[in-house]
PDB file of C-alpha atoms in Angstrom:
ATOM      1  CA  UNK A   1      12.024   8.091   0.800  1.00 74.00           C
ATOM      2  CA  UNK A   2      13.534   5.689   3.337  1.00 81.00           C
ATOM      3  CA  UNK A   3      11.620   7.384   6.156  1.00 86.00           C
ATOM      4  CA  UNK A   4       8.371   6.842   4.256  1.00 82.00           C
ATOM      5  CA  UNK A   5       9.163   3.136   3.752  1.00 83.00           C
ATOM      6  CA  UNK A   6      10.093   2.771   7.419  1.00 87.00           C
ATOM      7  CA  UNK A   7       6.791   4.327   8.518  1.00 82.00           C
ATOM      8  CA  UNK A   8       4.886   1.957   6.222  1.00 80.00           C
ATOM      9  CA  UNK A   9       6.814  -1.084   7.486  1.00 80.00           C
ATOM     10  CA  UNK A  10       6.074  -0.128  11.100  1.00 83.00           C
ATOM     11  CA  UNK A  11       2.400   0.522  10.360  1.00 76.00           C
ATOM     12  CA  UNK A  12       2.817   4.120  11.542  1.00 82.00           C
ATOM     13  CA  UNK A  13      -0.037   5.605   9.528  1.00 77.00           C
ATOM     14  CA  UNK A  14       0.231   9.033  11.104  1.00 83.00           C
ATOM     15  CA  UNK A  15       3.867   9.352  10.055  1.00 86.00           C
ATOM     16  CA  UNK A  16       3.192   7.729   6.668  1.00 84.00           C
ATOM     17  CA  UNK A  17       0.427  10.302   6.039  1.00 85.00           C
ATOM     18  CA  UNK A  18       2.967  13.105   6.477  1.00 89.00           C
ATOM     19  CA  UNK A  19       4.525  12.065   3.149  1.00 92.00           C
ATOM     20  CA  UNK A  20       1.189  12.401   1.303  1.00 92.00           C
ATOM     21  CA  UNK A  21      -0.246  15.500  -0.342  1.00 95.00           C
ATOM     22  CA  UNK A  22      -3.601  16.626   1.043  1.00 94.00           C
ATOM     23  CA  UNK A  23      -5.264  15.672  -2.263  1.00 95.00           C
ATOM     24  CA  UNK A  24      -3.445  12.324  -2.737  1.00 95.00           C
ATOM     25  CA  UNK A  25      -5.209   9.550  -4.662  1.00 96.00           C
ATOM     26  CA  UNK A  26      -4.576   5.839  -4.129  1.00 93.00           C
ATOM     27  CA  UNK A  27      -5.686   3.373  -6.797  1.00 96.00           C
ATOM     28  CA  UNK A  28      -6.132  -0.005  -5.066  1.00 92.00           C
ATOM     29  CA  UNK A  29      -6.124  -2.824  -7.636  1.00 94.00           C
ATOM     30  CA  UNK A  30      -8.304  -5.861  -8.086  1.00 94.00           C
ATOM     31  CA  UNK A  31     -11.923  -6.818  -7.658  1.00 95.00           C
ATOM     32  CA  UNK A  32     -12.305  -7.169  -3.913  1.00 90.00           C
ATOM     33  CA  UNK A  33     -13.600  -5.389  -0.805  1.00 87.00           C
ATOM     34  CA  UNK A  34     -10.752  -2.833  -0.696  1.00 88.00           C
ATOM     35  CA  UNK A  35     -10.382  -2.194  -4.455  1.00 92.00           C
ATOM     36  CA  UNK A  36     -11.067   1.259  -5.786  1.00 93.00           C
ATOM     37  CA  UNK A  37      -9.821   4.802  -5.567  1.00 95.00           C
ATOM     38  CA  UNK A  38      -9.205   6.586  -2.276  1.00 93.00           C
ATOM     39  CA  UNK A  39      -9.024  10.387  -2.420  1.00 95.00           C
ATOM     40  CA  UNK A  40      -7.439  12.696   0.126  1.00 93.00           C
ATOM     41  CA  UNK A  41      -4.905  12.206   2.901  1.00 86.00           C
ATOM     42  CA  UNK A  42      -7.739  11.510   5.348  1.00 86.00           C
ATOM     43  CA  UNK A  43      -8.722   8.440   3.269  1.00 86.00           C
ATOM     44  CA  UNK A  44      -5.344   6.684   3.685  1.00 80.00           C
ATOM     45  CA  UNK A  45      -6.062   5.271   7.160  1.00 78.00           C
ATOM     46  CA  UNK A  46      -9.331   3.952   5.728  1.00 79.00           C
ATOM     47  CA  UNK A  47      -7.396   1.626   3.420  1.00 80.00           C
ATOM     48  CA  UNK A  48      -5.692  -0.056   6.383  1.00 75.00           C
ATOM     49  CA  UNK A  49      -8.873  -0.035   8.464  1.00 78.00           C
ATOM     50  CA  UNK A  50     -10.720  -1.841   5.671  1.00 78.00           C
ATOM     51  CA  UNK A  51      -7.873  -4.361   5.363  1.00 76.00           C
ATOM     52  CA  UNK A  52      -8.001  -4.957   9.109  1.00 73.00           C
ATOM     53  CA  UNK A  53     -11.690  -5.891   8.894  1.00 75.00           C
ATOM     54  CA  UNK A  54     -10.749  -8.988   6.898  1.00 72.00           C
ATOM     55  CA  UNK A  55      -7.462 -10.054   8.447  1.00 69.00           C
ATOM     56  CA  UNK A  56      -6.435 -11.997  11.532  1.00 64.00           C
ATOM     57  CA  UNK A  57      -2.979 -10.427  11.391  1.00 64.00           C
ATOM     58  CA  UNK A  58      -2.456  -7.022   9.863  1.00 66.00           C
ATOM     59  CA  UNK A  59      -0.895  -6.489   6.484  1.00 71.00           C
ATOM     60  CA  UNK A  60       2.887  -6.348   6.938  1.00 80.00           C
ATOM     61  CA  UNK A  61       5.276  -4.725   4.474  1.00 85.00           C
ATOM     62  CA  UNK A  62       9.018  -5.328   4.031  1.00 90.00           C
ATOM     63  CA  UNK A  63      10.702  -3.041   1.503  1.00 91.00           C
ATOM     64  CA  UNK A  64      13.540  -4.648  -0.429  1.00 91.00           C
ATOM     65  CA  UNK A  65      14.367  -1.981  -3.026  1.00 93.00           C
ATOM     66  CA  UNK A  66      13.489   1.575  -4.047  1.00 93.00           C
ATOM     67  CA  UNK A  67      14.264   3.993  -6.834  1.00 95.00           C
ATOM     68  CA  UNK A  68      13.292   7.610  -7.296  1.00 92.00           C
ATOM     69  CA  UNK A  69      13.345  10.526  -9.676  1.00 93.00           C
ATOM     70  CA  UNK A  70      12.054  14.021  -8.972  1.00 91.00           C
ATOM     71  CA  UNK A  71       8.573  12.889 -10.175  1.00 96.00           C
ATOM     72  CA  UNK A  72       8.259   9.233  -9.129  1.00 96.00           C
ATOM     73  CA  UNK A  73       9.167   6.712  -6.442  1.00 94.00           C
ATOM     74  CA  UNK A  74       9.096   2.994  -7.088  1.00 95.00           C
ATOM     75  CA  UNK A  75       9.090   0.795  -4.010  1.00 93.00           C
ATOM     76  CA  UNK A  76       9.472  -2.973  -4.282  1.00 95.00           C
ATOM     77  CA  UNK A  77       8.187  -4.826  -1.248  1.00 92.00           C
ATOM     78  CA  UNK A  78       7.110  -8.167   0.153  1.00 92.00           C
ATOM     79  CA  UNK A  79       3.737  -8.210   1.875  1.00 88.00           C
ATOM     80  CA  UNK A  80       2.215 -10.700   4.286  1.00 87.00           C
ATOM     81  CA  UNK A  81      -1.259 -10.967   5.758  1.00 84.00           C
ATOM     82  CA  UNK A  82      -3.391 -13.665   7.296  1.00 83.00           C
ATOM     83  CA  UNK A  83      -7.130 -14.236   7.104  1.00 83.00           C
ATOM     84  CA  UNK A  84      -8.439 -17.171   9.099  1.00 82.00           C
ATOM     85  CA  UNK A  85      -6.280 -20.135   8.001  1.00 81.00           C
ATOM     86  CA  UNK A  86      -5.075 -18.540   4.747  1.00 81.00           C
ATOM     87  CA  UNK A  87      -1.721 -16.739   4.649  1.00 85.00           C
ATOM     88  CA  UNK A  88      -1.171 -14.223   1.880  1.00 86.00           C
ATOM     89  CA  UNK A  89       2.441 -13.586   0.899  1.00 89.00           C
ATOM     90  CA  UNK A  90       3.316 -11.699  -2.259  1.00 91.00           C
ATOM     91  CA  UNK A  91       5.455  -8.990  -3.783  1.00 93.00           C
ATOM     92  CA  UNK A  92       4.347  -5.541  -4.882  1.00 92.00           C
ATOM     93  CA  UNK A  93       5.722  -2.738  -6.980  1.00 95.00           C
ATOM     94  CA  UNK A  94       4.271   0.477  -5.623  1.00 93.00           C
ATOM     95  CA  UNK A  95       4.524   3.440  -7.967  1.00 96.00           C
ATOM     96  CA  UNK A  96       4.119   6.879  -6.421  1.00 95.00           C
ATOM     97  CA  UNK A  97       3.841  10.146  -8.347  1.00 97.00           C
ATOM     98  CA  UNK A  98       5.454  12.982  -6.406  1.00 95.00           C
ATOM     99  CA  UNK A  99       5.008  16.762  -6.524  1.00 96.00           C
ATOM    100  CA  UNK A 100       6.542  19.307  -4.160  1.00 93.00           C
ATOM    101  CA  UNK A 101       8.097  16.470  -2.144  1.00 90.00           C
ATOM    102  CA  UNK A 102       4.767  14.752  -1.393  1.00 94.00           C
ATOM    103  CA  UNK A 103       2.999  11.748  -2.881  1.00 94.00           C
ATOM    104  CA  UNK A 104       0.068  12.889  -4.996  1.00 96.00           C
ATOM    105  CA  UNK A 105      -0.906   9.577  -6.584  1.00 96.00           C
ATOM    106  CA  UNK A 106      -0.188   5.910  -5.852  1.00 95.00           C
ATOM    107  CA  UNK A 107      -0.594   2.671  -7.775  1.00 96.00           C
ATOM    108  CA  UNK A 108       0.173  -0.581  -5.921  1.00 93.00           C
ATOM    109  CA  UNK A 109       0.903  -3.306  -8.486  1.00 95.00           C
ATOM    110  CA  UNK A 110       0.282  -6.709  -6.953  1.00 93.00           C
ATOM    111  CA  UNK A 111       2.205  -9.609  -8.508  1.00 94.00           C
ATOM    112  CA  UNK A 112      -0.436 -12.247  -7.601  1.00 94.00           C
ATOM    113  CA  UNK A 113      -3.665 -10.305  -8.012  1.00 92.00           C
ATOM    114  CA  UNK A 114      -5.751 -13.482  -7.719  1.00 93.00           C
ATOM    115  CA  UNK A 115      -4.390 -14.160  -4.218  1.00 90.00           C
ATOM    116  CA  UNK A 116      -4.870 -10.484  -3.278  1.00 88.00           C
ATOM    117  CA  UNK A 117      -8.504 -10.603  -4.410  1.00 90.00           C
ATOM    118  CA  UNK A 118      -9.026 -13.874  -2.519  1.00 87.00           C
ATOM    119  CA  UNK A 119      -7.718 -12.585   0.835  1.00 85.00           C
ATOM    120  CA  UNK A 120     -10.064  -9.550   0.630  1.00 84.00           C
ATOM    121  CA  UNK A 121     -13.055 -11.325  -0.955  1.00 83.00           C
TER     122      UNK A 121
END
C-alpha cells in the first residue's frame, strides 16, 4: 500500500500500474475533459497524459493518510496542479477496491469538484 502511494507521489506510472489488475476501472469524477471511466491497466497512463495536456505543471500528489481492509484501500491525499495562472490545490479521498492484491476499481473523490472541473475545462 505504501509502495503504491510512493509510486503515485513520484509520478512513476510504470510502477503504479504494477499495483493494478489488468481489467482495472477508474471512475474519474466531474464534468470536464478528463471525466469518465477508464478501463484496463493500459488506460491508466492515459489519465495522466490527458491531465498533462491541460497543465503547466503536472498533477502532484502528497498522501497524508491511508487505511485498508482485504477488499478496500482508502488513500487521503493533497493534490496540486497549475494551468496557466491558476493553481489548483485540493484534497482527495481515493477509494480502491482490491482483489487478489491488485486494484480492480478506483473512485477518486474530489473535495472541491468545482475547482477540479475548472482546471480541466
